[in-house]
Amino acid sequence: MKNFEFIVLLFGVLFCAVSCSTQNEQRPNIIYIMSDDHTSQAFGIYGSRLAKLNPTPTLDKIAGEGMIFDNAFCNNAICTPSRASIITGQYPQTNGVLDLDGEIAPERQYLPAEMKKLGYQTAMVGKWHLKQEPAAFDYYSVLPGQGDYYNPTFRTRGSKQWPENTIKMTGHSSDCITDVTLDWLKNKRDKSKPFFLMHHYKAPHDMFEFADRYKDYLEDTYIPEPASMYYNGENGSIATRGENDELIHDIGSSIGHRNTIRNMGMHMDIDPNLPDPEYKHLAYQEYLKRYLRCVKGVDDNLERLFAYLKAEGLMENTIIIYTGDQGFYLGEHDYIDKRWMYEESMRMPFFVRYPKMIEAGQRTDAIINNTDFAPTIIELAGGKVPDYMQGHSFKTILETGEEPANWQKSTYYRYWMHMAHRHANPAHFGIRTKNYKLIFFYGKYWKDTRVESNIEGWGNRYGFETPVAWEFYDLKKDPQEMKNEYNNTAYKPIIAELKKQLKTKRAELNEEDADFPHIQEVIDAHWDD
């Protein structure tokens, strides 16, 4: 009898082990890849003026084997808030990260925590930028802050308290980050479990330090230039240009001489005595070559990563997601950096490859944003989206290629860091649909302060307050956003409807300004302007 009971027990244990192992093998691995400031203009698949340069052949191939999203957006085009929304599935006022000073504590690192509940082994490699220890991950090796392009230091888990456990590597950061990920995949992961890996590059963030092997890449190539770099039409308003354009030299860092505080020519070692347009042309050409050399380094390193996955038989059962942490300006409107709600800054590249679910060669214009990433990843792993997440899963879009009838028709955006970091962008919020964009510039920092800038000759002019204005763009008619149509009476009914939707969305998303009465005062005074 005892022998019989033992055999039954043994059989049960073996059956459970086989069943659990089979279940884990069937569940997909998920790799979320994100490059810092890799904008949609710098791909072949998005058909920009740079597509013919073929800067991303590896990524273009992966994208073509899955689904490309043409309307993926961030809710705040700056590193820390965007990453906070991705890791929490929440908007800034809910997760508490409004600007670059924000941080996410381990207990609020919701995405890896939810994935661990589902039986996934989790890892975070590369740029983290959320200050506190990424302790919710089983494994991490992350750059301190922005990190270094060359010979980077990584913070790891160890015997000492965070952030004292570090390793120093030799080489370019894109190479080193890929080396760390490959080492984890080969030697450190538990191969009995599915894995969720966040693989984040520092490149191509400024100041665009590329690996030496790319110094001749594009050297003798003319980089196509955006027309709006030289002629900005009727883009903007008094909030971005000032009365009679009196603020164009102060607001929005530039390529050429327009911005007297920060322009790309200063960083590209262009002779400051040269006048525009020659100065602007030379600055742009050098800027784009350095930027695209960093992009090339990312693309080549991902070829290494994908080659390993193929060699190990992991490629077909691994969901590959690629994106940037926001968009980035490559000279459009004579801007550099990001922060704006305009397209080049707000739009994120985003595509997903998973042959078992997603038919190759698909595109969608369904609107998604970075709060939707975590819910989607959780559902792809077989889980249920937790109620505390504000984003929505678009798993059904990946499965069917169709946008559900009840899918979101718009997305919300807000930039909080008023006139910060010499880029000097006014604070604003707004709503974007597939056809239209409405932006409200309220001209104040989220903290109730009037501390003046410490930049000589700048802060003394207007401190931290700028003019208030609305902007409206018809994106079907004017995809480059060259004409602010807010005062065009033909659009009055559309603008009124968008204001109604914007007000509703701010309430639904916990993005109103009850805690910031100095801002709410401006909103109330100018809502009906």
Coordinates of C-alpha atoms in Angstrom, one line a residue:
M1 CA 0.0 0.0 0.0
K2 CA 2.8 2.4 0.9
N3 CA 4.6 1.5 -2.4
F4 CA 1.4 2.3 -4.3
E5 CA 1.0 5.6 -2.5
F6 CA 4.6 6.5 -3.2
I7 CA 4.2 5.7 -6.9
V8 CA 1.0 7.8 -7.1
L9 CA 2.8 10.7 -5.4
L10 CA 5.8 10.4 -7.6
F11 CA 3.6 10.3 -10.7
G12 CA 1.8 13.5 -9.5
V13 CA 5.1 15.3 -8.9
L14 CA 6.4 14.3 -12.3
F15 CA 3.2 15.2 -14.1
C16 CA 3.2 18.7 -12.4
A17 CA 6.8 19.2 -13.3
V18 CA 6.2 18.3 -16.9
S19 CA 3.0 20.3 -17.0
C20 CA 4.6 23.4 -15.5
S21 CA 7.7 23.1 -17.8
T22 CA 5.5 22.8 -20.8
Q23 CA 3.4 25.8 -19.8
N24 CA 6.5 27.9 -19.3
E25 CA 7.9 26.8 -22.7
Q26 CA 4.6 27.8 -24.4
R27 CA 4.5 31.2 -22.7
P28 CA 6.4 33.8 -24.8
N29 CA 9.5 35.5 -23.6
I30 CA 9.2 39.3 -23.9
I31 CA 12.1 41.7 -24.7
Y32 CA 11.2 45.4 -24.5
I33 CA 13.9 47.4 -26.3
M34 CA 14.1 51.2 -25.9
S35 CA 16.7 53.6 -27.2
D36 CA 16.9 57.1 -25.7
D37 CA 15.7 59.8 -28.1
H38 CA 15.5 57.5 -31.1
T39 CA 12.9 59.3 -33.1
S40 CA 10.6 58.0 -35.8
Q41 CA 12.3 60.2 -38.4
A42 CA 15.5 58.1 -38.0
F43 CA 14.0 54.9 -39.4
G44 CA 13.4 53.6 -42.9
I45 CA 9.9 52.2 -42.0
Y46 CA 8.5 55.7 -41.2
G47 CA 9.3 57.1 -44.6
S48 CA 10.9 60.3 -43.5
R49 CA 13.4 62.3 -45.5
L50 CA 16.1 60.2 -43.9
A51 CA 14.7 56.8 -44.9
K52 CA 16.8 56.6 -48.1
L53 CA 20.0 56.8 -45.9
N54 CA 18.9 53.3 -44.5
P55 CA 20.0 54.0 -41.0
T56 CA 18.2 51.1 -39.4
P57 CA 18.2 48.0 -41.6
T58 CA 18.1 45.5 -38.7
L59 CA 15.2 47.3 -37.0
D60 CA 13.3 47.8 -40.3
K61 CA 13.5 44.1 -41.0
I62 CA 12.2 43.2 -37.5
A63 CA 9.4 45.8 -37.9
G64 CA 8.4 44.4 -41.2
E65 CA 8.0 41.0 -39.7
G66 CA 5.4 42.3 -37.2
M67 CA 3.1 45.3 -36.7
I68 CA 4.2 49.0 -37.0
F69 CA 2.3 51.6 -35.1
D70 CA 1.9 54.9 -36.9
N71 CA 0.2 56.7 -34.0
A72 CA 2.2 55.9 -30.9
F73 CA 2.7 58.9 -28.6
C74 CA 4.2 59.7 -25.2
N75 CA 2.3 61.8 -22.6
N76 CA 5.3 63.9 -21.7
A77 CA 8.3 64.1 -24.0
I78 CA 11.1 64.0 -21.5
C79 CA 13.1 61.0 -20.2
T80 CA 12.1 60.4 -16.6
P81 CA 8.4 61.0 -16.8
S82 CA 8.1 58.9 -19.9
R83 CA 9.9 56.0 -18.3
A84 CA 7.8 56.4 -15.2
S85 CA 4.6 56.0 -17.2
I86 CA 6.0 53.0 -19.0
I87 CA 6.9 51.2 -15.8
T88 CA 3.7 52.1 -13.9
G89 CA 1.1 52.3 -16.6
Q90 CA 0.0 55.6 -15.1
Y91 CA 0.0 59.3 -15.9
P92 CA 2.3 61.7 -14.2
Q93 CA 0.0 63.1 -11.4
T94 CA -0.9 59.5 -10.5
N95 CA 2.6 58.1 -10.4
G96 CA 4.1 61.3 -9.0
V97 CA 6.7 61.9 -11.7
L98 CA 6.2 65.3 -13.3
D99 CA 9.8 66.2 -14.3
L100 CA 13.4 65.0 -14.3
D101 CA 13.5 65.2 -10.5
G102 CA 10.9 62.4 -10.1
E103 CA 11.7 58.8 -9.0
I104 CA 9.9 55.5 -8.8
A105 CA 10.4 53.5 -5.6
P106 CA 10.6 49.7 -5.8
E107 CA 7.0 49.2 -4.5
R108 CA 5.7 51.3 -7.4
Q109 CA 7.7 49.5 -10.1
Y110 CA 4.5 47.8 -11.2
L111 CA 5.4 46.2 -14.5
P112 CA 8.2 43.9 -13.3
A113 CA 6.2 43.1 -10.2
E114 CA 3.2 42.0 -12.2
M115 CA 5.4 40.0 -14.5
K116 CA 7.0 38.2 -11.6
K117 CA 3.5 37.3 -10.3
L118 CA 2.9 35.6 -13.7
G119 CA 6.0 33.4 -13.3
Y120 CA 8.4 35.5 -15.4
Q121 CA 12.1 36.0 -14.6
T122 CA 12.7 39.8 -14.9
A123 CA 15.8 41.8 -15.9
M124 CA 16.6 45.4 -16.5
V125 CA 19.7 46.4 -18.4
G126 CA 21.0 49.8 -19.5
K127 CA 19.5 53.3 -18.9
W128 CA 17.1 53.3 -16.0
H129 CA 16.9 57.0 -15.0
L130 CA 14.3 56.6 -12.3
K131 CA 16.8 57.2 -9.5
Q132 CA 15.8 54.5 -7.0
E133 CA 17.0 51.0 -7.1
P134 CA 15.2 48.8 -9.7
A135 CA 14.7 46.3 -7.0
A136 CA 11.5 44.9 -8.4
F137 CA 13.5 43.2 -11.1
D138 CA 15.2 39.8 -10.4
Y139 CA 18.3 41.1 -12.1
Y140 CA 19.5 44.5 -13.0
S141 CA 22.6 46.2 -14.4
V142 CA 21.8 49.9 -15.0
L143 CA 23.6 53.1 -15.8
P144 CA 23.8 55.7 -13.0
G145 CA 21.6 58.6 -14.1
Q146 CA 22.3 59.4 -17.8
G147 CA 25.5 57.2 -17.8
D148 CA 28.6 57.6 -19.8
Y149 CA 29.0 56.9 -23.5
Y150 CA 32.5 55.5 -23.1
N151 CA 33.7 53.0 -20.4
P152 CA 30.4 53.1 -18.6
T153 CA 29.8 52.2 -15.0
F154 CA 26.8 50.0 -14.1
R155 CA 25.0 49.6 -10.8
T156 CA 24.2 46.1 -9.9
R157 CA 22.7 44.1 -7.1
G158 CA 25.3 42.9 -4.6
S159 CA 26.4 42.7 -1.0
K160 CA 26.4 46.5 -0.5
Q161 CA 23.5 48.8 -0.4
W162 CA 22.3 50.5 -3.5
P163 CA 24.0 52.3 -5.3
E164 CA 27.4 51.0 -4.0
N165 CA 27.6 47.8 -6.0
T166 CA 29.1 48.8 -9.4
I167 CA 31.0 47.3 -12.3
K168 CA 33.2 49.2 -14.8
M169 CA 33.2 48.2 -18.4
T170 CA 35.5 49.2 -21.3
G171 CA 34.1 50.4 -24.6
H172 CA 31.1 52.2 -26.0
S173 CA 27.9 52.0 -24.0
S174 CA 25.8 50.5 -26.8
D175 CA 28.3 47.6 -27.1
C176 CA 28.6 47.3 -23.3
I177 CA 24.8 47.2 -22.7
T178 CA 24.4 44.5 -25.4
D179 CA 27.3 42.5 -23.8
V180 CA 25.6 42.7 -20.4
T181 CA 22.3 41.5 -21.9
L182 CA 23.9 38.7 -23.8
D183 CA 25.8 37.5 -20.7
W184 CA 22.5 37.5 -18.7
L185 CA 20.7 35.5 -21.4
K186 CA 23.6 33.0 -21.7
N187 CA 24.8 32.6 -18.2
K188 CA 22.5 34.1 -15.5
R189 CA 18.8 33.5 -16.4
D190 CA 16.8 30.6 -15.1
K191 CA 16.1 28.7 -18.3
S192 CA 13.2 26.9 -16.8
K193 CA 11.2 30.2 -16.8
P194 CA 10.0 32.6 -19.4
F195 CA 11.8 35.9 -19.2
F196 CA 10.8 39.5 -19.4
L197 CA 13.8 41.7 -20.3
M198 CA 14.0 45.5 -20.5
H199 CA 17.0 46.3 -22.7
H200 CA 17.6 50.1 -22.8
Y201 CA 20.3 52.0 -24.7
K202 CA 21.7 55.4 -23.8
A203 CA 22.2 56.2 -27.5
P204 CA 21.4 58.3 -29.4
H205 CA 20.9 60.8 -26.5
D206 CA 23.0 64.0 -26.8
M207 CA 25.8 64.7 -27.1
F208 CA 25.9 61.9 -29.7
E209 CA 29.2 60.2 -28.8
F210 CA 29.4 57.4 -31.3
A211 CA 31.8 54.4 -31.4
D212 CA 35.0 55.2 -33.2
R213 CA 34.3 52.5 -35.9
Y214 CA 31.5 54.8 -37.2
K215 CA 33.6 57.9 -37.7
D216 CA 33.5 57.6 -41.5
Y217 CA 29.8 56.6 -41.7
L218 CA 28.0 59.2 -43.8
E219 CA 31.0 61.4 -43.7
D220 CA 30.7 62.4 -47.4
T221 CA 26.9 62.1 -47.5
Y222 CA 24.6 65.1 -47.8
I223 CA 21.9 64.7 -45.1
P224 CA 18.5 65.9 -46.4
E225 CA 17.3 69.0 -44.5
P226 CA 13.8 69.8 -43.4
A227 CA 12.3 72.9 -45.1
S228 CA 10.8 74.1 -41.8
M229 CA 14.3 74.5 -40.4
Y230 CA 14.6 77.6 -42.7
Y231 CA 11.0 78.6 -42.9
N232 CA 8.6 77.9 -40.0
G233 CA 5.5 79.4 -41.6
E234 CA 2.8 80.2 -39.2
N235 CA 3.7 77.5 -36.6
G236 CA 3.4 78.6 -33.0
S237 CA 1.8 81.5 -31.2
I238 CA 2.7 84.3 -28.9
A239 CA 3.3 81.6 -26.3
T240 CA 6.2 80.2 -28.4
R241 CA 7.2 83.3 -30.4
G242 CA 6.2 86.3 -28.3
E243 CA 4.5 89.5 -29.5
N244 CA 5.9 90.4 -32.8
D245 CA 8.4 87.4 -32.5
E246 CA 10.2 89.1 -29.6
L247 CA 10.9 85.8 -27.9
I248 CA 12.0 83.7 -30.8
H249 CA 15.7 84.1 -29.7
D250 CA 14.9 82.7 -26.3
I251 CA 12.2 80.0 -26.6
G252 CA 13.1 76.6 -28.1
S253 CA 16.7 75.6 -28.6
S254 CA 17.7 75.8 -32.2
I255 CA 20.0 74.5 -35.0
G256 CA 21.3 77.9 -36.1
H257 CA 21.8 81.3 -34.5
R258 CA 18.1 81.9 -33.7
N259 CA 18.4 80.8 -30.1
T260 CA 21.1 82.9 -28.5
I261 CA 21.3 80.7 -25.3
R262 CA 21.5 77.2 -26.8
N263 CA 21.9 76.1 -30.4
M264 CA 23.4 73.0 -32.0
G265 CA 26.2 75.0 -33.7
M266 CA 27.6 75.7 -30.2
H267 CA 27.9 71.9 -29.6
M268 CA 29.1 71.0 -33.1
D269 CA 32.1 73.3 -33.0
I270 CA 30.9 75.5 -35.9
D271 CA 32.5 78.9 -36.3
P272 CA 30.2 81.2 -34.4
N273 CA 31.2 84.1 -36.7
L274 CA 29.5 82.4 -39.7
P275 CA 26.1 83.8 -40.4
D276 CA 22.9 81.8 -41.0
P277 CA 22.0 80.0 -43.2
E278 CA 25.6 78.7 -43.6
Y279 CA 26.1 78.3 -39.9
K280 CA 22.7 76.5 -39.6
H281 CA 23.5 74.2 -42.6
L282 CA 26.9 73.2 -41.2
A283 CA 25.5 72.6 -37.7
Y284 CA 22.7 70.4 -39.0
Q285 CA 24.9 68.3 -41.2
E286 CA 27.4 67.6 -38.3
Y287 CA 24.5 67.1 -35.8
L288 CA 22.7 64.5 -38.0
K289 CA 25.9 62.6 -38.8
R290 CA 26.8 62.2 -35.2
Y291 CA 23.2 61.3 -34.3
L292 CA 22.8 58.7 -37.1
R293 CA 26.2 57.2 -36.2
C294 CA 24.8 56.5 -32.7
V295 CA 21.7 55.0 -34.3
K296 CA 23.8 52.8 -36.5
G297 CA 25.6 51.5 -33.3
V298 CA 22.2 50.6 -31.8
D299 CA 21.1 48.9 -35.0
D300 CA 24.3 46.8 -35.3
N301 CA 24.2 45.8 -31.7
L302 CA 20.6 44.6 -32.0
E303 CA 21.8 42.5 -35.0
R304 CA 24.1 40.8 -32.5
L305 CA 21.2 40.3 -30.0
F306 CA 18.8 38.9 -32.6
A307 CA 21.5 36.6 -34.0
Y308 CA 21.9 35.0 -30.5
L309 CA 18.2 34.6 -30.1
K310 CA 18.0 32.8 -33.5
A311 CA 21.0 30.6 -32.8
E312 CA 19.5 29.5 -29.5
G313 CA 16.1 28.8 -31.0
L314 CA 14.5 31.7 -29.0
M315 CA 13.5 34.0 -31.7
E316 CA 10.1 32.6 -32.6
N317 CA 8.8 32.3 -29.0
T318 CA 10.0 35.8 -28.0
I319 CA 7.9 38.9 -28.4
I320 CA 10.2 41.7 -29.5
I321 CA 9.0 45.3 -28.8
Y322 CA 11.0 48.3 -29.9
T323 CA 10.5 52.0 -29.2
G324 CA 12.1 55.2 -28.1
D325 CA 11.4 57.0 -24.8
Q326 CA 9.8 59.8 -26.8
G327 CA 10.4 61.5 -30.1
F328 CA 13.2 64.0 -30.9
Y329 CA 13.8 67.0 -33.1
L330 CA 16.2 66.6 -36.0
G331 CA 16.0 70.2 -37.2
E332 CA 12.2 70.4 -37.9
H333 CA 10.9 73.9 -37.0
D334 CA 14.6 74.8 -36.3
Y335 CA 14.3 72.9 -33.0
I336 CA 16.6 70.4 -31.2
D337 CA 15.8 68.2 -28.2
K338 CA 12.1 67.2 -27.4
R339 CA 9.6 68.4 -24.8
W340 CA 7.1 70.0 -27.3
M341 CA 3.7 68.6 -28.1
Y342 CA 4.5 69.0 -31.8
E343 CA 4.7 65.8 -33.8
E344 CA 8.4 65.1 -34.0
S345 CA 8.7 65.3 -30.2
M346 CA 5.4 63.6 -29.1
R347 CA 5.5 60.7 -31.6
M348 CA 7.3 57.5 -30.6
P349 CA 8.5 54.8 -32.9
F350 CA 6.8 51.6 -31.9
F351 CA 6.6 48.1 -33.4
V352 CA 6.1 44.5 -32.2
R353 CA 7.3 41.2 -33.7
Y354 CA 5.8 37.9 -32.7
P355 CA 5.1 35.5 -35.6
K356 CA 3.0 33.2 -33.5
M357 CA 0.4 35.9 -33.0
I358 CA 1.2 38.9 -35.3
E359 CA 1.0 38.5 -39.1
A360 CA 4.0 40.1 -40.8
G361 CA 3.8 43.4 -42.7
Q362 CA 1.0 45.0 -40.8
R363 CA 0.5 48.7 -39.8
T364 CA -2.1 50.4 -37.7
D365 CA -3.1 54.0 -37.1
A366 CA -4.8 53.1 -33.8
I367 CA -3.8 55.7 -31.2
I368 CA -1.6 54.3 -28.3
N369 CA 0.5 56.0 -25.7
N370 CA 3.2 55.0 -23.3
T371 CA 0.8 54.3 -20.4
D372 CA -0.6 51.5 -22.6
F373 CA 2.7 49.6 -22.9
A374 CA 2.6 47.9 -19.4
P375 CA -1.0 46.8 -19.7
T376 CA -0.3 45.3 -23.1
I377 CA 2.8 43.4 -21.9
I378 CA 0.9 42.0 -18.9
E379 CA -1.8 40.7 -21.2
L380 CA 0.7 39.3 -23.7
A381 CA 2.1 37.3 -20.7
G382 CA -1.3 35.9 -19.9
G383 CA -2.1 38.2 -17.0
K384 CA -5.0 40.6 -16.3
V385 CA -4.4 44.4 -16.3
P386 CA -4.6 45.6 -12.7
D387 CA -7.1 48.3 -11.9
Y388 CA -4.5 50.8 -10.7
M389 CA -3.1 51.1 -14.2
Q390 CA -4.6 53.9 -16.3
G391 CA -3.4 52.6 -19.7
H392 CA -5.2 50.2 -21.9
S393 CA -4.0 46.9 -23.4
F394 CA -3.9 46.8 -27.2
K395 CA -3.3 43.1 -27.4
T396 CA -6.4 42.6 -29.5
I397 CA -5.0 45.0 -32.1
L398 CA -1.8 42.9 -32.3
E399 CA -3.9 39.7 -32.6
T400 CA -6.4 40.8 -35.2
G401 CA -4.8 43.8 -36.9
E402 CA -8.0 45.6 -36.4
E403 CA -8.8 48.6 -34.1
P404 CA -11.8 47.9 -31.9
A405 CA -14.8 50.1 -32.3
N406 CA -14.5 51.3 -28.7
W407 CA -10.8 52.0 -28.8
Q408 CA -9.5 55.4 -27.6
K409 CA -9.9 58.2 -30.2
S410 CA -7.4 60.6 -28.7
T411 CA -4.4 60.9 -26.4
Y412 CA -3.4 63.4 -23.7
Y413 CA -0.1 65.2 -23.4
R414 CA 1.4 67.5 -20.8
Y415 CA 4.9 69.1 -20.5
W416 CA 5.5 70.4 -16.9
M417 CA 9.1 71.7 -17.0
H418 CA 8.5 75.3 -17.9
M419 CA 11.5 77.1 -19.4
A420 CA 14.0 74.5 -18.1
H421 CA 17.5 73.4 -19.0
R422 CA 18.3 76.1 -21.6
H423 CA 15.9 74.4 -24.0
A424 CA 13.4 76.9 -22.8
N425 CA 10.1 75.2 -23.6
P426 CA 6.9 76.8 -22.1
A427 CA 4.7 74.4 -20.1
H428 CA 1.6 73.2 -21.9
F429 CA -1.0 70.5 -22.3
G430 CA -3.3 69.3 -25.0
I431 CA -5.2 66.6 -26.8
R432 CA -4.4 64.8 -30.1
T433 CA -6.8 62.9 -32.3
K434 CA -6.1 61.2 -35.6
N435 CA -7.0 64.4 -37.4
Y436 CA -6.5 67.3 -35.0
K437 CA -4.3 68.7 -32.3
L438 CA -5.2 71.3 -29.7
I439 CA -2.5 72.7 -27.3
F440 CA -2.9 75.1 -24.4
F441 CA 0.3 77.0 -23.3
Y442 CA -0.2 78.2 -19.8
G443 CA 3.2 79.7 -19.2
K444 CA 4.1 78.7 -15.6
Y445 CA 6.2 76.1 -13.8
W446 CA 4.2 73.5 -11.8
K447 CA 5.9 74.7 -8.6
D448 CA 4.5 78.0 -7.5
T449 CA 7.7 80.0 -7.9
R450 CA 9.0 82.9 -9.8
V451 CA 12.7 82.0 -9.5
E452 CA 14.5 83.7 -12.3
S453 CA 16.9 81.9 -14.6
N454 CA 20.6 81.9 -13.8
I455 CA 21.5 82.3 -17.4
E456 CA 23.0 85.8 -17.9
G457 CA 20.8 88.1 -20.0
W458 CA 17.9 85.7 -20.1
G459 CA 16.1 85.3 -16.8
N460 CA 16.1 89.0 -16.2
R461 CA 13.8 89.5 -19.2
Y462 CA 10.7 87.5 -18.1
G463 CA 11.7 85.0 -15.4
F464 CA 9.6 81.8 -15.5
E465 CA 6.4 83.2 -17.0
T466 CA 5.6 83.3 -20.7
P467 CA 2.5 84.4 -22.7
V468 CA -0.6 82.3 -22.6
A469 CA -2.0 81.0 -25.9
W470 CA -3.9 78.2 -27.7
E471 CA -2.8 76.4 -30.8
F472 CA -4.8 74.2 -33.1
Y473 CA -3.5 72.1 -36.1
D474 CA -5.4 70.3 -38.8
L475 CA -3.1 67.3 -39.1
K476 CA -4.7 65.9 -42.3
K477 CA -4.4 69.1 -44.1
D478 CA -1.1 70.2 -42.4
P479 CA 0.8 67.2 -41.1
Q480 CA 4.0 69.3 -40.7
E481 CA 2.1 71.7 -38.4
M482 CA 3.1 74.8 -40.3
K483 CA -0.1 76.8 -39.6
N484 CA -1.8 77.5 -36.3
E485 CA -5.5 77.6 -37.2
Y486 CA -6.8 78.5 -33.8
N487 CA -8.2 81.8 -34.9
N488 CA -9.7 80.4 -38.1
T489 CA -13.5 80.7 -37.5
A490 CA -14.1 77.7 -39.8
Y491 CA -12.6 75.4 -37.1
K492 CA -14.6 76.9 -34.2
P493 CA -17.0 74.0 -33.8
I494 CA -14.1 71.4 -33.9
I495 CA -12.1 73.4 -31.4
A496 CA -15.1 73.7 -29.1
E497 CA -15.6 69.9 -29.2
L498 CA -11.9 69.3 -28.6
K499 CA -11.9 71.6 -25.5
K500 CA -14.9 69.5 -24.2
Q501 CA -13.0 66.3 -24.8
L502 CA -9.8 67.7 -23.2
K503 CA -11.6 68.8 -20.1
T504 CA -13.2 65.4 -19.7
K505 CA -9.9 63.6 -20.3
R506 CA -8.1 65.7 -17.8
A507 CA -10.7 64.7 -15.2
E508 CA -10.7 61.0 -16.1
L509 CA -6.9 60.8 -16.0
N510 CA -6.3 62.7 -12.7
E511 CA -4.6 65.4 -14.7
E512 CA -6.5 68.5 -13.5
D513 CA -4.8 71.2 -11.5
A514 CA -6.5 71.3 -8.1
D515 CA -3.1 71.0 -6.4
F516 CA -1.7 73.8 -8.5
P517 CA -4.1 76.8 -8.1
H518 CA -1.6 79.2 -9.7
I519 CA -2.0 77.2 -12.9
Q520 CA -5.7 76.6 -12.6
E521 CA -6.2 80.4 -12.3
V522 CA -4.6 80.8 -15.7
I523 CA -6.7 77.9 -17.2
D524 CA -9.9 79.5 -15.9
A525 CA -9.0 82.9 -17.2
H526 CA -8.1 81.8 -20.7
W527 CA -10.2 78.7 -21.4
D528 CA -12.7 80.5 -23.6
D529 CA -10.2 82.8 -25.3

